[in-house]
Amino acid sequence: MRIKRNHDVAIKDRPVTAQRRLLLDILRKANSHLDAKELYQRAIERDRHISLATVYRNLRLFKEMGLVDEIRLDDVHCYYEIKHPAEHYHLVCTACGQVIEFESPLIAKLVSEVEHNCGFHTSKAVLHLEGYCNRCKNSIG
Amino acid sequence: MRIKRNHDVAIKDRPVTAQRRLLLDILRKANSHLDAKELYQRAIERDRHISLATVYRNLRLFKEMGLVDEIRLDDVHCYYEIKHPAEHYHLVCTACGQVIEFESPLIAKLVSEVEHNCGFHTSKAVLHLEGYCNRCKNSIG
DNA sequence: ATAGGTGCAAATGGTTTGCGAAAAC
DNA sequence: GTTTTCGCAAACCATTTGCACCTAT
């Protein structure tokens, strides 16, 4: 592979393979959060021979490089998304499965309060709310 | 089994078995959060024949009955604790593994802010902070 | 008596890994 | 030419399940 694309620079000090370019492209264009299998299924439409192992290996790599965020929204599997410049968290509708992003200055406030009270140094906050989105709340009851 | 103990009442509408009594007793006396395997290992010291399947089945039952809380503090497995009267969340030290409980009125504030802004109805908040506890922060750097 | 629980071993399902072939550098 | 990745199949590990037997009610 010769031609450099937008996100090739993102993969620094590592070989730029067609598979990596493909996976990053799918993640970039996805406006939702994908799990490994979903990513794999979208990938295989463009590259018949890509393997699930490659998807997992590269998701791990992307995560280690800080390119993608890994979020565990349920007990079953992880979801991946291109790292946003702005920190955000998620609402998960347990009725329709919709995932909504949100952010709030209260989170930073909470973290610094806890750090102050407990002498704890926070490197990562795991946070999401489960419940019913506006639509499901009204229709299901 | 005939003799009723403290927590037998907790298991309502379900047979009170020796295994259930044992598991609840271990969970009660544990001052830390146990995963299924740890619980199983403590249980097998008192009942040589208890099986891991029974541990999992009853943890699920206890969870459904609202007797225990299931928390996923890492990607590998879940931890279980007897349900506290007071809502609380956890700090996880990624250096020493220590788990510290905390609570803050900011969490309720955050939830109601999000509900107001997004029209979301929250049934459960998943929250924990990862980082370094006071000791590790100072000793490791 | 009978509904429900238990132990065992096998299955499940997401994720990881060993290995020889292939591609990137 | 050397280093890294890939595809495949097998391994892994937490959790679940089918089944024959046992226990609480």
Coordinates of C-alpha atoms (C1' of nucleotides) in Angstrom, one line a residue:
Chain A
M1 CA 0.0 0.0 0.0
R2 CA 1.4 3.3 -1.0
I3 CA -1.3 6.0 -1.1
K4 CA -1.6 7.8 2.3
R5 CA -5.1 8.8 3.4
N6 CA -6.4 11.1 6.1
H7 CA -6.2 8.7 9.0
D8 CA -3.0 7.0 8.0
V9 CA -1.0 9.5 10.0
A10 CA -3.0 8.3 13.0
I11 CA -1.4 4.9 12.8
K12 CA 2.1 6.0 13.8
D13 CA 5.1 3.8 14.0
R14 CA 3.0 0.9 12.8
P15 CA 2.5 -0.6 9.3
V16 CA -0.5 0.9 7.6
T17 CA -2.4 -2.1 6.3
A18 CA -5.5 -2.2 4.1
Q19 CA -7.3 -3.8 7.0
R20 CA -6.5 -1.0 9.4
R21 CA -7.4 1.6 6.9
L22 CA -10.7 -0.1 6.3
L23 CA -11.6 -0.5 10.0
L24 CA -10.8 3.1 10.8
D25 CA -12.8 4.2 7.9
I26 CA -15.9 2.3 9.0
L27 CA -15.4 3.6 12.6
R28 CA -15.1 7.2 11.3
K29 CA -18.2 7.0 9.3
A30 CA -20.3 5.2 11.8
N31 CA -22.5 7.6 13.7
S32 CA -23.3 5.0 16.3
H33 CA -21.3 2.8 18.6
L34 CA -20.2 -0.5 17.1
D35 CA -19.3 -3.7 18.7
A36 CA -16.6 -6.0 17.3
K37 CA -19.0 -8.2 15.5
E38 CA -20.9 -5.3 13.9
L39 CA -17.6 -3.8 12.8
Y40 CA -16.6 -7.1 11.4
Q41 CA -19.8 -7.5 9.4
R42 CA -19.5 -4.1 7.9
A43 CA -15.9 -4.8 7.1
I44 CA -16.5 -8.1 5.4
E45 CA -18.7 -6.4 2.9
R46 CA -15.7 -4.5 1.6
D47 CA -13.0 -7.1 2.2
R48 CA -14.3 -10.6 1.9
H49 CA -11.3 -12.1 3.6
I50 CA -10.9 -10.0 6.7
S51 CA -11.0 -12.0 9.8
L52 CA -12.7 -11.4 13.2
A53 CA -9.3 -11.9 14.9
T54 CA -7.9 -9.0 12.9
V55 CA -10.8 -6.8 14.0
Y56 CA -10.2 -7.6 17.6
R57 CA -6.4 -7.2 17.3
N58 CA -6.8 -3.8 15.7
L59 CA -9.5 -2.6 18.0
R60 CA -7.0 -3.3 20.8
L61 CA -4.3 -1.5 19.0
F62 CA -6.5 1.5 18.3
K63 CA -7.5 1.6 21.9
E64 CA -3.9 1.5 23.1
M65 CA -3.0 4.3 20.7
G66 CA -5.8 6.4 22.0
L67 CA -7.6 6.4 18.6
V68 CA -10.8 4.7 19.8
D69 CA -12.7 4.5 23.0
E70 CA -13.9 1.2 24.4
I71 CA -17.2 1.4 26.3
R72 CA -19.0 -1.4 28.0
L73 CA -22.7 -0.5 27.9
D74 CA -24.0 -3.9 28.8
D75 CA -22.7 -7.1 30.2
V76 CA -22.3 -8.8 26.9
H77 CA -19.7 -7.0 24.9
C78 CA -17.9 -3.8 24.4
Y79 CA -18.6 -1.0 22.0
Y80 CA -16.1 1.1 20.1
E81 CA -16.1 4.6 18.8
I82 CA -13.6 7.0 17.4
K83 CA -12.3 9.1 20.2
H84 CA -14.1 12.4 20.5
P85 CA -12.3 15.6 21.2
A86 CA -14.9 16.4 23.9
E87 CA -15.4 14.0 26.8
H88 CA -18.9 12.6 26.9
Y89 CA -20.9 9.8 28.4
H90 CA -23.9 7.7 27.4
L91 CA -27.5 7.1 28.0
V92 CA -28.7 3.7 27.1
C93 CA -32.4 3.0 26.5
T94 CA -33.1 -0.5 27.7
A95 CA -36.3 -0.6 25.6
C96 CA -35.1 0.3 22.1
G97 CA -31.3 0.0 22.6
Q98 CA -30.7 3.6 21.5
V99 CA -27.5 5.2 22.7
I100 CA -27.5 8.9 23.4
E101 CA -24.4 10.9 24.2
F102 CA -24.4 13.6 26.9
E103 CA -22.0 15.6 28.9
S104 CA -22.3 17.7 32.0
P105 CA -19.9 19.9 34.0
L106 CA -21.3 18.1 37.1
I107 CA -19.1 15.1 36.2
A108 CA -15.9 17.0 36.5
K109 CA -17.2 18.5 39.7
L110 CA -18.0 15.1 41.1
V111 CA -14.6 13.8 40.2
S112 CA -12.8 16.6 41.9
E113 CA -15.0 16.4 44.9
V114 CA -14.2 12.7 45.3
E115 CA -10.5 13.3 44.7
H116 CA -10.6 15.9 47.4
N117 CA -12.5 13.8 49.9
C118 CA -10.8 10.5 49.4
G119 CA -7.3 11.4 48.3
F120 CA -8.0 9.5 45.1
H121 CA -6.4 10.3 41.8
T122 CA -8.8 9.6 38.9
S123 CA -7.5 8.4 35.6
K124 CA -10.8 7.3 34.1
A125 CA -14.5 7.7 34.9
V126 CA -16.8 4.9 33.9
L127 CA -20.3 6.3 33.7
H128 CA -23.5 5.6 31.9
L129 CA -27.2 5.8 32.7
E130 CA -29.7 3.1 31.8
G131 CA -33.4 3.7 31.5
Y132 CA -36.0 4.8 29.0
C133 CA -35.5 7.4 26.2
N134 CA -38.0 10.1 25.6
R135 CA -39.9 8.1 23.0
C136 CA -40.0 4.8 24.9
K137 CA -40.8 6.5 28.2
N138 CA -44.0 7.9 26.6
S139 CA -45.1 5.0 24.4
I140 CA -44.4 2.1 26.7
G141 CA -45.2 3.8 29.9
Chain B
M1 CA -33.4 -27.9 56.7
R2 CA -35.7 -26.7 59.5
I3 CA -34.0 -24.0 61.6
K4 CA -34.7 -20.6 60.3
R5 CA -31.9 -18.1 60.4
N6 CA -31.7 -14.3 60.0
H7 CA -31.5 -14.1 56.3
D8 CA -33.9 -16.9 55.5
V9 CA -36.7 -14.4 55.5
A10 CA -34.9 -12.6 52.7
I11 CA -35.4 -15.6 50.4
K12 CA -39.1 -15.3 50.0
D13 CA -41.3 -17.6 48.0
R14 CA -38.3 -19.8 47.3
P15 CA -37.0 -22.9 49.0
V16 CA -34.3 -22.1 51.6
T17 CA -31.5 -24.5 50.8
A18 CA -28.3 -25.0 52.7
Q19 CA -26.4 -23.7 49.7
R20 CA -28.4 -20.4 49.6
R21 CA -27.9 -19.9 53.3
L22 CA -24.2 -20.5 53.0
L23 CA -23.7 -18.2 50.1
L24 CA -25.7 -15.4 51.7
D25 CA -23.8 -15.8 54.9
I26 CA -20.5 -15.5 53.1
L27 CA -21.7 -12.4 51.2
R28 CA -23.0 -10.9 54.5
K29 CA -19.7 -11.3 56.3
A30 CA -17.5 -10.3 53.4
N31 CA -16.4 -6.7 53.8
S32 CA -15.2 -6.6 50.3
H33 CA -16.7 -7.3 46.9
L34 CA -16.5 -10.8 45.8
D35 CA -16.6 -12.3 42.3
A36 CA -18.3 -15.6 41.6
K37 CA -15.1 -17.6 41.8
E38 CA -13.9 -16.0 45.0
L39 CA -17.4 -16.7 46.5
Y40 CA -17.2 -20.3 45.3
Q41 CA -13.8 -20.8 46.8
R42 CA -14.9 -19.5 50.2
A43 CA -18.1 -21.7 49.9
I44 CA -16.3 -24.9 49.1
E45 CA -14.3 -24.6 52.4
R46 CA -17.6 -25.1 54.2
D47 CA -19.4 -27.3 51.8
R48 CA -17.1 -29.6 49.8
H49 CA -19.7 -30.4 47.2
I50 CA -21.2 -27.1 46.3
S51 CA -20.8 -26.4 42.6
L52 CA -19.8 -23.2 40.7
A53 CA -23.1 -23.5 38.7
T54 CA -25.0 -23.2 42.0
V55 CA -23.0 -20.1 42.9
Y56 CA -23.9 -18.5 39.6
R57 CA -27.5 -19.6 39.7
N58 CA -28.0 -18.2 43.1
L59 CA -26.1 -15.0 42.5
R60 CA -28.5 -14.4 39.6
L61 CA -31.5 -15.2 41.9
F62 CA -30.2 -12.9 44.6
K63 CA -29.7 -10.2 42.1
E64 CA -33.3 -10.6 40.7
M65 CA -34.7 -10.5 44.3
G66 CA -32.8 -7.3 45.0
L67 CA -30.7 -9.0 47.7
V68 CA -27.3 -8.3 46.1
D69 CA -25.9 -5.8 43.7
E70 CA -23.9 -6.8 40.7
I71 CA -21.1 -4.5 39.7
R72 CA -18.7 -4.7 36.8
L73 CA -15.6 -3.0 38.0
D74 CA -13.4 -4.4 35.2
D75 CA -13.8 -6.1 31.9
V76 CA -13.2 -9.6 33.2
H77 CA -15.9 -10.4 35.6
C78 CA -18.6 -9.1 37.9
Y79 CA -18.4 -8.4 41.6
Y80 CA -21.3 -9.0 44.1
E81 CA -22.1 -7.4 47.3
I82 CA -25.1 -7.5 49.7
K83 CA -27.3 -4.6 48.8
H84 CA -26.7 -1.5 51.0
P85 CA -29.5 0.6 52.2
A86 CA -27.6 3.7 51.0
E87 CA -26.8 4.1 47.4
H88 CA -23.1 4.2 46.7
Y89 CA -20.5 3.9 44.0
H90 CA -16.9 2.7 43.8
L91 CA -13.3 3.9 43.4
V92 CA -11.0 1.2 42.0
C93 CA -7.3 1.5 42.4
T94 CA -5.7 0.2 39.3
A95 CA -2.4 -0.3 41.2
C96 CA -3.4 -2.3 44.3
G97 CA -6.9 -3.4 43.3
Q98 CA -8.5 -1.9 46.4
V99 CA -12.1 -0.9 46.1
I100 CA -13.4 2.1 48.0
E101 CA -17.0 3.1 48.4
F102 CA -18.2 6.6 48.1
E103 CA -21.3 8.6 47.6
S104 CA -22.1 12.1 46.6
P105 CA -25.3 14.2 46.3
L106 CA -23.8 15.4 42.9
I107 CA -24.8 12.0 41.4
A108 CA -28.5 12.6 42.0
K109 CA -28.1 16.1 40.8
L110 CA -26.4 14.9 37.6
V111 CA -29.1 12.3 37.0
S112 CA -31.9 14.8 37.4
E113 CA -30.1 17.3 35.2
V114 CA -29.7 14.7 32.4
E115 CA -33.4 13.7 32.8
H116 CA -34.5 17.2 32.4
N117 CA -32.2 18.0 29.5
C118 CA -32.7 14.8 27.5
G119 CA -36.2 13.7 28.5
F120 CA -34.6 10.5 29.7
H121 CA -35.9 8.3 32.6
T122 CA -33.1 6.8 34.5
S123 CA -33.5 3.4 36.1
K124 CA -29.9 2.7 36.9
A125 CA -26.7 4.7 37.0
V126 CA -23.5 2.8 36.3
L127 CA -20.6 4.7 37.7
H128 CA -17.1 4.1 39.1
L129 CA -13.8 5.9 39.0
E130 CA -10.5 4.2 38.1
G131 CA -7.2 5.6 39.3
Y132 CA -4.8 5.6 42.2
C133 CA -5.8 5.4 45.8
N134 CA -4.1 7.6 48.3
R135 CA -1.4 5.2 49.2
C136 CA -0.5 4.2 45.7
K137 CA -0.7 7.7 44.4
N138 CA 2.0 8.7 46.8
S139 CA 4.2 5.6 46.8
I140 CA 4.3 4.8 43.1
G141 CA 4.1 8.4 41.9
Chain C
dA1 C1' -46.5 -35.4 45.9
dT2 C1' -44.4 -31.9 43.3
dA3 C1' -42.3 -27.8 42.2
dG4 C1' -37.9 -26.3 42.4
dG5 C1' -32.8 -26.8 43.4
dT6 C1' -28.3 -29.2 42.8
dG7 C1' -24.1 -31.3 40.8
dC8 C1' -21.9 -32.6 36.9
dA9 C1' -20.3 -32.2 32.4
dA10 C1' -21.0 -30.1 28.2
dA11 C1' -22.2 -26.0 25.7
dT12 C1' -22.1 -21.0 24.8
dG13 C1' -20.2 -16.7 23.2
dG14 C1' -17.1 -13.0 23.3
dT15 C1' -12.3 -12.5 23.0
dT16 C1' -7.4 -14.2 22.5
dT17 C1' -3.5 -16.8 20.6
dG18 C1' -0.2 -20.0 18.0
dC19 C1' 1.4 -20.6 13.7
dG20 C1' 2.8 -20.6 8.8
dA21 C1' 2.0 -17.5 4.9
dA22 C1' 2.0 -12.7 3.2
dA23 C1' 2.6 -7.8 3.3
dA24 C1' 4.7 -3.4 5.0
dC25 C1' 8.7 -1.2 5.9
Chain D
dG1 C1' 15.7 -8.7 4.4
dT2 C1' 13.6 -8.0 8.6
dT3 C1' 9.7 -7.0 11.3
dT4 C1' 4.9 -6.9 11.8
dT5 C1' 0.4 -8.4 10.4
dC6 C1' -3.0 -11.6 8.6
dG7 C1' -6.2 -15.5 8.3
dC8 C1' -7.4 -19.7 10.2
dA9 C1' -8.4 -22.8 13.7
dA10 C1' -7.9 -23.9 18.2
dA11 C1' -7.8 -22.2 22.9
dC12 C1' -9.5 -19.5 26.7
dC13 C1' -12.5 -18.1 30.4
dA14 C1' -16.6 -16.4 32.6
dT15 C1' -21.1 -17.8 32.5
dT16 C1' -25.1 -20.8 31.2
dT17 C1' -27.6 -24.9 30.5
dG18 C1' -29.4 -30.0 29.9
dC19 C1' -30.2 -33.7 32.5
dA20 C1' -30.8 -37.1 36.1
dC21 C1' -31.1 -37.0 40.9
dC22 C1' -32.2 -34.9 45.3
dT23 C1' -34.6 -31.6 48.7
dA24 C1' -37.8 -28.2 50.7
dT25 C1' -42.3 -27.3 51.0

